[in-house]
Amino acid sequence: MIALITGATSGIGKSTAQLFAKNGYDVIITGRRKERLTEVQKHIETEFKVKVLSLCFDIRKQNEVQKAIDELPNHFKAIDILVNNAGLAAGLSSIQDGNLEHWERMIDTNIKGLLYMTKGISKIMIENKKGHIINVGSVAGKEAYANGNVYCATKHAVDALNKSMRIDLLQHGIKVSAINPGMVETEFSVVRFDGDAERAKKVYDGLQALTPDDIAETIYWMASRPAHVNINDIIIMPTAQANATTLIRKN
Ligand code: NDP
Ligand code: 8X3
């Protein structure tokens, strides 16, 4: 069995790749940071004794995505699971003050990157007559919150694409699912705040956020349902978070 996880150099993607490997899957891991990919690959190979293929590319670049897909070695073409995880938030500004580079980065990664991967891999899945695509959305794809504007829009797009690709791929027997998490403590907020680790830490102050392992376990559970069962959509939150903006902090 083979699982391809995008954005596996950190956070949710890294935990998910490790959990699939722990369960015997050979894994394809992707990301832009070469050393991180090598580190994750070595760890998985040593710990779980499965085959790992690292693909270093920027998901925003359609030519790089397609090249990586076209050059997949035969063994790794039999992809059972695609986890469309690579993504980010950049900034948290009101619409009139938005930073255009942030907007382009989120749209190009969260929507266009996911589309490039899905187009290439779904074709392979159709040829193989099997497959399951799991899209990592967000509570931001279910609700809009102040200053979340473009990030929320990209994750609403993921929500729409999740529903739509499920319809398109139904006739081919390809499952399509989404997981939409609330706060997960990863590098997400450091990236959102352009490397400001102090500000990022405050996001999780006084509450127990979800861990990347919590999300990986749920993704693996979705992927391991019987053939006749598909989980369309999950919203998963920390117990201390009722919705995108209603939280209980201890301090
Ligand atoms: P991290 O920042 O820890 O991980 C993001 C991953 O995406 C990294 O592996 C990064 O790899 C990859 N990535 C980002 N941009 C690109 C790019 N242009 N090309 C290739 N890979 C890219 O964050 P999370 O693990 O938290 O985020 C994973 C997903 O979960 C995202 O889609 C995010 O929106 C979603 N999410 C996160 C939540 C949270 O609270 N943390 C809540 C809800 C959803 P590299 O930098 O090496 O390229
Ligand atoms: C990440 C969670 O609440 O910052 O998708 O949008 S949130």
Coordinates of N, CA and C in Angstrom, one line a residue, residues 2 19 33 39 55 61 72 86 100 102 105 141 143 147 150 168 173 176 195 210 214 245 250:
I2 N 0.4 2.3 -0.7 CA 1.2 3.5 -0.9 C 0.4 4.7 -0.5
L19 N 2.6 7.9 10.6 CA 1.6 6.9 11.0 C 1.3 6.0 9.9
R33 N 11.6 21.9 1.7 CA 12.8 21.9 2.5 C 13.5 20.6 2.4
E39 N 15.6 14.2 6.6 CA 15.5 13.8 8.0 C 14.3 12.9 8.2
L55 N 10.1 13.8 -2.5 CA 10.0 14.6 -3.7 C 10.0 16.1 -3.2
K61 N 4.1 25.4 -8.2 CA 4.7 25.4 -9.6 C 4.2 24.2 -10.3
L72 N 7.5 9.5 -11.3 CA 7.3 8.5 -10.2 C 7.8 7.2 -10.7
A86 N -0.4 20.0 2.2 CA 0.5 21.2 2.1 C -0.4 22.5 2.1
L100 N -0.6 41.7 -0.6 CA -0.9 41.0 -1.8 C 0.0 39.7 -2.0
H102 N 1.0 37.9 0.5 CA 0.4 36.9 1.3 C -0.8 36.2 0.6
R105 N 0.3 33.9 -2.1 CA 0.9 32.7 -1.6 C -0.2 31.7 -1.1
G141 N -12.6 26.9 6.7 CA -13.4 26.6 5.4 C -14.8 26.3 5.7
E143 N -16.3 28.4 8.4 CA -16.7 29.7 9.0 C -15.8 30.8 8.5
N147 N -10.5 39.1 10.0 CA -9.1 39.2 9.4 C -8.6 37.9 8.8
V150 N -8.8 36.0 3.3 CA -8.3 35.2 2.2 C -8.0 33.8 2.6
D168 N -17.2 14.0 -9.2 CA -16.5 13.6 -10.4 C -15.8 12.3 -10.4
G173 N -14.8 5.0 -8.6 CA -14.6 4.3 -7.4 C -13.5 4.9 -6.5
V176 N -13.3 10.2 -1.7 CA -12.8 11.6 -1.4 C -13.4 12.0 0.0
G195 N 7.4 34.2 10.9 CA 8.5 33.8 11.7 C 8.5 34.4 13.1
L210 N -5.1 20.9 19.6 CA -4.9 19.6 19.0 C -3.4 19.4 18.7
D214 N -3.0 13.9 16.7 CA -4.5 13.8 16.7 C -5.1 13.8 15.3
T245 N -13.8 31.1 16.7 CA -13.4 32.2 17.5 C -13.8 32.1 19.0
K250 N -7.1 29.1 30.0 CA -7.0 29.0 31.5 C -6.4 30.2 32.2

